[in-house]
mmCIF file of C-alpha atoms in Angstrom:
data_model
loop_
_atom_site.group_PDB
_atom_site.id
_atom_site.type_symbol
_atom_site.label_atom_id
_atom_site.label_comp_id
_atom_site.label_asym_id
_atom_site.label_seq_id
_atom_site.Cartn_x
_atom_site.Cartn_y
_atom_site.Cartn_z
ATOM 1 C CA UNK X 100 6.466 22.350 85.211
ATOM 2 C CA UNK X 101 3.587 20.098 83.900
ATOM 3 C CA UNK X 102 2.785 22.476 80.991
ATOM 4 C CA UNK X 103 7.088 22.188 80.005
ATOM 5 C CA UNK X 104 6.727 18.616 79.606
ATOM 6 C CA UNK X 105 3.441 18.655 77.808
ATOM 7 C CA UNK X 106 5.188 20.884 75.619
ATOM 8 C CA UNK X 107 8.445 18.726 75.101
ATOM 9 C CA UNK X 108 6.154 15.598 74.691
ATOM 10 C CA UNK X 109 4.938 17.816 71.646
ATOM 11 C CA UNK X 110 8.098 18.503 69.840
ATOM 12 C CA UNK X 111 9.290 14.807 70.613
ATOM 13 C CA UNK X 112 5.902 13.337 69.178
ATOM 14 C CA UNK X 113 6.008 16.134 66.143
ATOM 15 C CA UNK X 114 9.964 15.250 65.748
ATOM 16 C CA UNK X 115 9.265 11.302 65.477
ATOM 17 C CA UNK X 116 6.511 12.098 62.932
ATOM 18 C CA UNK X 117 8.983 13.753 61.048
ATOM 19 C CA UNK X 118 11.801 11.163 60.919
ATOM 20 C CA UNK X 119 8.616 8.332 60.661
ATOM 21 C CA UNK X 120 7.652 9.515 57.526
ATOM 22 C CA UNK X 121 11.684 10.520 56.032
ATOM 23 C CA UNK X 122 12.324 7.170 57.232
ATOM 24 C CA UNK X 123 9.236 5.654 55.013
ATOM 25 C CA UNK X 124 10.377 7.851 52.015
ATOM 26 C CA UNK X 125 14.107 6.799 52.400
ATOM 27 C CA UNK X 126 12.659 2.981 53.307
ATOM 28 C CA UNK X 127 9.989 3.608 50.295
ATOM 29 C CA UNK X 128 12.951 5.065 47.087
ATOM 30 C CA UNK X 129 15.539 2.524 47.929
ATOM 31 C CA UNK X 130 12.858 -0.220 47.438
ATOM 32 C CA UNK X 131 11.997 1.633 44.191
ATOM 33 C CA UNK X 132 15.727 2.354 43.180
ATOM 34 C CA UNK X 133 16.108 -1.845 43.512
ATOM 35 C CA UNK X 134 13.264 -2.379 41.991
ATOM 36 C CA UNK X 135 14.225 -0.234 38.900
ATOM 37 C CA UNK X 136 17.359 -1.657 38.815
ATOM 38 C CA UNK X 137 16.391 -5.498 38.631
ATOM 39 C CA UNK X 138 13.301 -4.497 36.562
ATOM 40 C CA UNK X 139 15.212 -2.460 33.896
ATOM 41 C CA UNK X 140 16.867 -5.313 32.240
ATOM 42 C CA UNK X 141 13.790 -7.369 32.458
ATOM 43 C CA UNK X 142 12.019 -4.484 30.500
ATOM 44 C CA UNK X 143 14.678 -4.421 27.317
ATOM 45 C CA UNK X 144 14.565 -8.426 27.027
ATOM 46 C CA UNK X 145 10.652 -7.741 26.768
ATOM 47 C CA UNK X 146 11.319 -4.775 24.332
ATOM 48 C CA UNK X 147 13.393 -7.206 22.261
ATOM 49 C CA UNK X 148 11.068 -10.133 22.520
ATOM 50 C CA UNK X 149 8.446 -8.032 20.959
ATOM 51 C CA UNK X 150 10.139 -6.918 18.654
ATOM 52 C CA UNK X 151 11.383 -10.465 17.289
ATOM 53 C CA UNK X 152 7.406 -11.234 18.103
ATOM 54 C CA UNK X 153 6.635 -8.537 15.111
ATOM 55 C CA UNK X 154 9.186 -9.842 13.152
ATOM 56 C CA UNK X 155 8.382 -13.177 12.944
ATOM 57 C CA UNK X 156 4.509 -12.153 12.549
ATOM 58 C CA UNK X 157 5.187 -10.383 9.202
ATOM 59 C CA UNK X 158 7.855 -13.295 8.395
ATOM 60 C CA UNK X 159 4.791 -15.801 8.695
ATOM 61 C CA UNK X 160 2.339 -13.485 7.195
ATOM 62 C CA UNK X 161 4.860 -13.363 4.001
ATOM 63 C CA UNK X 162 5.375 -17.130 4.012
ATOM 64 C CA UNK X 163 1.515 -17.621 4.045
ATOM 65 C CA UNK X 164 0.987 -15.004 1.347
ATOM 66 C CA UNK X 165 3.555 -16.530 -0.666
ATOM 67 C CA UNK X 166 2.190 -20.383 -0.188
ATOM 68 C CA UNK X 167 -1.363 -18.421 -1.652
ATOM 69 C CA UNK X 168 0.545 -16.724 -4.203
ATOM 70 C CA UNK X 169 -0.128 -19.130 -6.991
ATOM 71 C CA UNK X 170 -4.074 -20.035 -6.193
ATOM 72 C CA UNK X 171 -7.648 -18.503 -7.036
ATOM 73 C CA UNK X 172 -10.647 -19.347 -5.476
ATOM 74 C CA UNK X 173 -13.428 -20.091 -7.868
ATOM 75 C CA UNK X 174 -17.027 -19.322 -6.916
ATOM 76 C CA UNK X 175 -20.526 -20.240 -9.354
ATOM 77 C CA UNK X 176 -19.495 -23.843 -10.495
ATOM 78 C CA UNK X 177 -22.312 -26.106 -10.361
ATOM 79 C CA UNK X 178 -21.221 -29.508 -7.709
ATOM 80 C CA UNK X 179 -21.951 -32.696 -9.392
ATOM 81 C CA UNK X 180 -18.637 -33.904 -10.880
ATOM 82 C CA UNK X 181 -17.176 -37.568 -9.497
ATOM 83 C CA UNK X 182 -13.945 -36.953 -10.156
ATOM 84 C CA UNK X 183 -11.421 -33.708 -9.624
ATOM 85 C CA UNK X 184 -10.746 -34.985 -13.441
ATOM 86 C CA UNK X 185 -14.569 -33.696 -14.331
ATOM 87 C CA UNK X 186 -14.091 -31.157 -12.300
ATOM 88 C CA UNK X 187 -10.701 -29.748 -14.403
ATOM 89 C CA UNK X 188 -12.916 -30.871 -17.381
ATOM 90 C CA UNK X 189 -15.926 -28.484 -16.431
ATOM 91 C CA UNK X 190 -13.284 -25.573 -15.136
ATOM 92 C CA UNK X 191 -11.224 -25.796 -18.674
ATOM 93 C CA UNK X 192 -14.673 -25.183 -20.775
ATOM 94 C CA UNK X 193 -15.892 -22.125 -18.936
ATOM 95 C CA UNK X 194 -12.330 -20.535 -19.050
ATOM 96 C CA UNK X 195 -12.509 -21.589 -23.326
ATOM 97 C CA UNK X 196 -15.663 -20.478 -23.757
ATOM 98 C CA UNK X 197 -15.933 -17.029 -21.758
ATOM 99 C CA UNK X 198 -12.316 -15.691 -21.909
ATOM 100 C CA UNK X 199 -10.310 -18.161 -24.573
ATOM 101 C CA UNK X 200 -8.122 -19.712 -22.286
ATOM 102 C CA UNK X 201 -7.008 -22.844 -22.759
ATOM 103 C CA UNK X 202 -6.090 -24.469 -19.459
ATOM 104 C CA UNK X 203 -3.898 -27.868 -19.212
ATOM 105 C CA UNK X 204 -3.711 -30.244 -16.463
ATOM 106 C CA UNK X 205 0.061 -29.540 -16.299
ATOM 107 C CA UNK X 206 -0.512 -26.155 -15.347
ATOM 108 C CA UNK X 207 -2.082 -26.673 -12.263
ATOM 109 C CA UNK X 208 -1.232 -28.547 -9.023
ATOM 110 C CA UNK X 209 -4.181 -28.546 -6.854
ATOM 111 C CA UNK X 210 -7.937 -28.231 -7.631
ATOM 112 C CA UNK X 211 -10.135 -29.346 -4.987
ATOM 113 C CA UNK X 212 -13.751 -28.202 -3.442
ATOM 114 C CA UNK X 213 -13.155 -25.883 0.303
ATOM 115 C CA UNK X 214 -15.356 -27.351 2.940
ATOM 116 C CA UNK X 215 -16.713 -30.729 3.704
ATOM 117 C CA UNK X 216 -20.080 -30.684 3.311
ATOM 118 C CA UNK X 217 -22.035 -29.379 0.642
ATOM 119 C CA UNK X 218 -23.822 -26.173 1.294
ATOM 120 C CA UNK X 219 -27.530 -26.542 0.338
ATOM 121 C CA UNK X 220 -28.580 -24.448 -2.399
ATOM 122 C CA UNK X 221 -25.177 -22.910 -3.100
ATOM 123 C CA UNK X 222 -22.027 -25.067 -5.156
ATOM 124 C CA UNK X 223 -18.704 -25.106 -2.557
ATOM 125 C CA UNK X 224 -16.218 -22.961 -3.655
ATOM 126 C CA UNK X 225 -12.658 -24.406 -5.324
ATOM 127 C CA UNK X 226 -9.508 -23.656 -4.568
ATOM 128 C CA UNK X 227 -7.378 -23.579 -7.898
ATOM 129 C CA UNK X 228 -3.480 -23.765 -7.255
ATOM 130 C CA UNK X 229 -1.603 -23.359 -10.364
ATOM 131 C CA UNK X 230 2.433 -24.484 -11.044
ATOM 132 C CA UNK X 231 3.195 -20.647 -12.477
ATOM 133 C CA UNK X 232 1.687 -17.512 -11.117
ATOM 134 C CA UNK X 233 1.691 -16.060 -15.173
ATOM 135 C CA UNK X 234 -1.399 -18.598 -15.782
ATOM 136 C CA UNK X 235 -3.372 -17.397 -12.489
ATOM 137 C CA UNK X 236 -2.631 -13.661 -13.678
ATOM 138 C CA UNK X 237 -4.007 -14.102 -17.097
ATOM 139 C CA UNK X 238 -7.282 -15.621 -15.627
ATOM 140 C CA UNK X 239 -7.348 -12.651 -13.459
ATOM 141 C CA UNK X 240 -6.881 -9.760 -15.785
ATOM 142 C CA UNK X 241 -10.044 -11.201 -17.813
ATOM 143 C CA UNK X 242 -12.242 -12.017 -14.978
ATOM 144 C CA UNK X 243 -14.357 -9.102 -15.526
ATOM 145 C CA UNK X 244 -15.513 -10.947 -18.914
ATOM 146 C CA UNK X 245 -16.901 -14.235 -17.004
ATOM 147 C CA UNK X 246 -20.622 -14.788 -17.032
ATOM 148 C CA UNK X 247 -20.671 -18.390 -15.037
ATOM 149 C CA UNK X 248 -18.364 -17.936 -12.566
ATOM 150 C CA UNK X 249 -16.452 -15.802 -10.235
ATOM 151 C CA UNK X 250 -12.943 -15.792 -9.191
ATOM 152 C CA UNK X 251 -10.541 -14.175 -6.399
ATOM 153 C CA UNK X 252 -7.458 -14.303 -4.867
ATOM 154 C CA UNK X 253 -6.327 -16.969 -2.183
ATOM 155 C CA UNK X 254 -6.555 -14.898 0.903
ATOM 156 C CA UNK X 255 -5.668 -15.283 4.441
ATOM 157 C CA UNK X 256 -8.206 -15.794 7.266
ATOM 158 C CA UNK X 257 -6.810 -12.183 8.316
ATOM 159 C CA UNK X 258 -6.777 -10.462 5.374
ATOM 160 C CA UNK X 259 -10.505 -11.340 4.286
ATOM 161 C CA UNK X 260 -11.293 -10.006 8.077
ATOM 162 C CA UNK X 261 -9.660 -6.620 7.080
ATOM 163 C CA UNK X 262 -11.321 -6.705 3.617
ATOM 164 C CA UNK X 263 -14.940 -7.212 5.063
ATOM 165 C CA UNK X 264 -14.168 -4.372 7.954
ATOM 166 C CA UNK X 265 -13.297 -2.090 5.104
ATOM 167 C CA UNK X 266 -16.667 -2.517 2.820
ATOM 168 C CA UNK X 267 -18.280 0.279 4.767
ATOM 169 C CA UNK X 268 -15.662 2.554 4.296
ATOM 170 C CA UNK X 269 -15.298 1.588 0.045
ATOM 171 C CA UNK X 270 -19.127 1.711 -0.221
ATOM 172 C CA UNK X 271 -18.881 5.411 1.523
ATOM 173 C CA UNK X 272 -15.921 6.543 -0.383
ATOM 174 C CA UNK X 273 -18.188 5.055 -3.660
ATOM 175 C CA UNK X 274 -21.351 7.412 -2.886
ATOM 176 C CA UNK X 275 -19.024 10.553 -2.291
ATOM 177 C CA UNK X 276 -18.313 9.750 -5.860
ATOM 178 C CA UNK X 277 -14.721 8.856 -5.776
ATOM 179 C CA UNK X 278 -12.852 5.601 -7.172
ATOM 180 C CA UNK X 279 -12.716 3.162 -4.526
ATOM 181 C CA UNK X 280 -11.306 -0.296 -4.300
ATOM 182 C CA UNK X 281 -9.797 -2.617 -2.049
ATOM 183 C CA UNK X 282 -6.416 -4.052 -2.404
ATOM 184 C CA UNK X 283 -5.504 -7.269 -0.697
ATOM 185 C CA UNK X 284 -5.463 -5.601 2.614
ATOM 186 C CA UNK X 285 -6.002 -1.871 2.059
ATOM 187 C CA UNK X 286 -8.241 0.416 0.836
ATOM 188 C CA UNK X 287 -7.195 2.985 -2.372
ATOM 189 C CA UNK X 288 -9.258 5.975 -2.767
ATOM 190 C CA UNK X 289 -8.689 8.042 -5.349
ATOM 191 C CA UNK X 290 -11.062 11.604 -5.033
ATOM 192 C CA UNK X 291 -12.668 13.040 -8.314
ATOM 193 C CA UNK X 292 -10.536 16.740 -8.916
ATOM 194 C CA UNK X 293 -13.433 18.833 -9.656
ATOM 195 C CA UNK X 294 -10.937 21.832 -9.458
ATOM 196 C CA UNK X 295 -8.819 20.891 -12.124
ATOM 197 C CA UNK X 296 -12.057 20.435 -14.861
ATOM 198 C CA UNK X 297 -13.085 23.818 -13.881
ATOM 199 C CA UNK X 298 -9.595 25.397 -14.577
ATOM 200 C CA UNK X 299 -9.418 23.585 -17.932
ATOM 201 C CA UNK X 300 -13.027 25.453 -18.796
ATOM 202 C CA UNK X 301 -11.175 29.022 -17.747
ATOM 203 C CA UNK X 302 -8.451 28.093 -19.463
ATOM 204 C CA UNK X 303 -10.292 27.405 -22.627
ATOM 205 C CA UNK X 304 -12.620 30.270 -22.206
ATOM 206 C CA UNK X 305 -10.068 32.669 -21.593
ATOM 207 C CA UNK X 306 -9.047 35.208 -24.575
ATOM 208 C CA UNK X 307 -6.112 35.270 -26.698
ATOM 209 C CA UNK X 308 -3.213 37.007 -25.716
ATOM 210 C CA UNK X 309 -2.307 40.575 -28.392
ATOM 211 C CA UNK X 310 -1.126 40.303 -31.425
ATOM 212 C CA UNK X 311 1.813 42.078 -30.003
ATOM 213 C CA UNK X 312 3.194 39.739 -28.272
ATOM 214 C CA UNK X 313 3.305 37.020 -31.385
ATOM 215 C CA UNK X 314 5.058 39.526 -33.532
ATOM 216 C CA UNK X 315 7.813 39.330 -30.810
ATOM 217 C CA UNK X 316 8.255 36.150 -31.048
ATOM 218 C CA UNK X 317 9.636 35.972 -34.593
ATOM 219 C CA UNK X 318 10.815 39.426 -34.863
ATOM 220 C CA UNK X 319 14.779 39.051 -35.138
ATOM 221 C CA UNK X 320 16.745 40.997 -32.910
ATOM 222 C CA UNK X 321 18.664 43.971 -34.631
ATOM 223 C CA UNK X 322 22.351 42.520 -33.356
ATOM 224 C CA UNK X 323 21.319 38.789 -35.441
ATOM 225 C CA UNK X 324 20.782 41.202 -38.088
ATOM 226 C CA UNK X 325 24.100 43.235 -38.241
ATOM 227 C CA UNK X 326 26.125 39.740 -37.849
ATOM 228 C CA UNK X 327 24.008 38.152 -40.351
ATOM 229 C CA UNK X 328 25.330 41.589 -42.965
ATOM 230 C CA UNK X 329 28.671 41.888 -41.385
ATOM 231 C CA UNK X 330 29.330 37.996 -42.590
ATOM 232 C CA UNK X 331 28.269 39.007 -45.899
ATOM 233 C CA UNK X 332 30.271 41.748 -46.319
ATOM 234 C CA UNK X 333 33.448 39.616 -45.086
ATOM 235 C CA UNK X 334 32.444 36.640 -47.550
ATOM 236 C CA UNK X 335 32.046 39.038 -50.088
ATOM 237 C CA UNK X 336 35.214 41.026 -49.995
ATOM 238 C CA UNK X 337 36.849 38.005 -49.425
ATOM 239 C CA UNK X 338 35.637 36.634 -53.360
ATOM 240 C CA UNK X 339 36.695 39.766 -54.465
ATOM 241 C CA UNK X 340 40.445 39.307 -53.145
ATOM 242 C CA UNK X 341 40.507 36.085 -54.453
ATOM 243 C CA UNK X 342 39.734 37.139 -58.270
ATOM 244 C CA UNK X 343 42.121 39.833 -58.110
ATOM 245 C CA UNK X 344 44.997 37.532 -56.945
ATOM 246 C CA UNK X 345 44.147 35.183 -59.880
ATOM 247 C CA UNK X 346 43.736 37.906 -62.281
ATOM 248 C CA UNK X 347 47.253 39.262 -61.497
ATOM 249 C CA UNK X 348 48.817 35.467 -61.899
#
């Protein structure tokens, strides 16, 4: 009798397990099913929120590329004017005398030196922000023929981050012996086609076709010929009609 109980204590014990743990499951999804339900909403406003968040990023980035659209940065002039007017005056002379540009004051809006205290050793650089982008373009094309100074584009704090992350990569791309440069953000590489020199050499090193195959091309074909005869013979009889009409009138 003991041992029946014992073993019906079992089954009840094994039983309540059992509906313990479908009980926790059931207890366990319909806190998950609520859960996804309030959370699911709260997950698209935060899909849309980011994706207003990248929008207005690259909206700012192109405002503040725009506002730097019109200014260099001028590096290598000596600081000792008193005045932003010597300043222009000392600017104006190296662009006349190295490139042959003559700058005006009305061509420019802001010229001032970056930073606040002088750098020991080493001129501040100046920021250069001209009324028309055309004037800033011409300086740039020429650059490469200034001796005193160098120039560069306005850039962001971001954008000279990028730049100075991607020197290791342009000075690698350089040894491999490729054409490297970096532009605003971005790196260009374009890789030397060794391939393409070596077909040119097979290509001029190759022999010439038979003289066959020339003759072909300005041999005329027999049915050019018999049209070109058949249209003389018609022309021909044709004149020959003709006199014998007027010799009978």
């Amino acid at each position: 009798m003991d041992q029946q109980f014992q073993l019906l204590f079992e089954e009840m014990k094994i039983e309540m397990q059992r509906q313990t743990i479908e009980l926790r499951e059931s207890i366990t999804n319909s806190i998950m099913d609520r859960m996804d339900e309030k959370l699911t909403p709260i997950i698209a406003e935060n899909k849309k929120l980011k994706q207003k968040i990248n929008t207005l990023e690259k909206e700012v980035e192109y405002l503040k590329r725009e506002k730097k659209g019109n200014n260099l940065v001028i590096f290598g002039i000596e600081e000792g004017e008193k005045s932003i007017s010597e300043l222009f005056d000392n600017f104006k002379k190296i662009l006349k005398d190295n490139i042959n540009i003559d700058l005006q004051q009305r061509e420019i809006n802001k010229l001032y030196r970056l930073g606040k205290n002088k750098i020991a050793h080493k001129p501040r650089p100046i920021l250069c922000s001209f009324i028309n982008k055309w004037k800033k373009e011409e300086i740039l094309k020429n650059k490469r023929n200034l001796k005193e100074i160098h120039v560069s584009e306005d850039y962001t704090k971001e954008v000279l981050e990028k730049r100075k992350a991607l020197m290791p990569k342009l000075n690698e791309e350089k040894k491999k012996g490729n054409i490297a440069f970096i532009k605003y953000d971005q790196l260009i590489v374009i890789e030397q086609n060794t391939n393409a020199d070596k077909r040119k050499r097979e290509l001029s090193t190759s022999p010439q076709l038979p003289s066959k195959i020339h003759t072909k091309k300005h041999q005329m074909p027999s049915s050019l010929k018999s049209n070109r005869s058949n249209a003389f013979d018609i022309m021909r009889s044709h004149s020959l009609t003709n006199i014998s009409n007027n010799s009978k009138q």
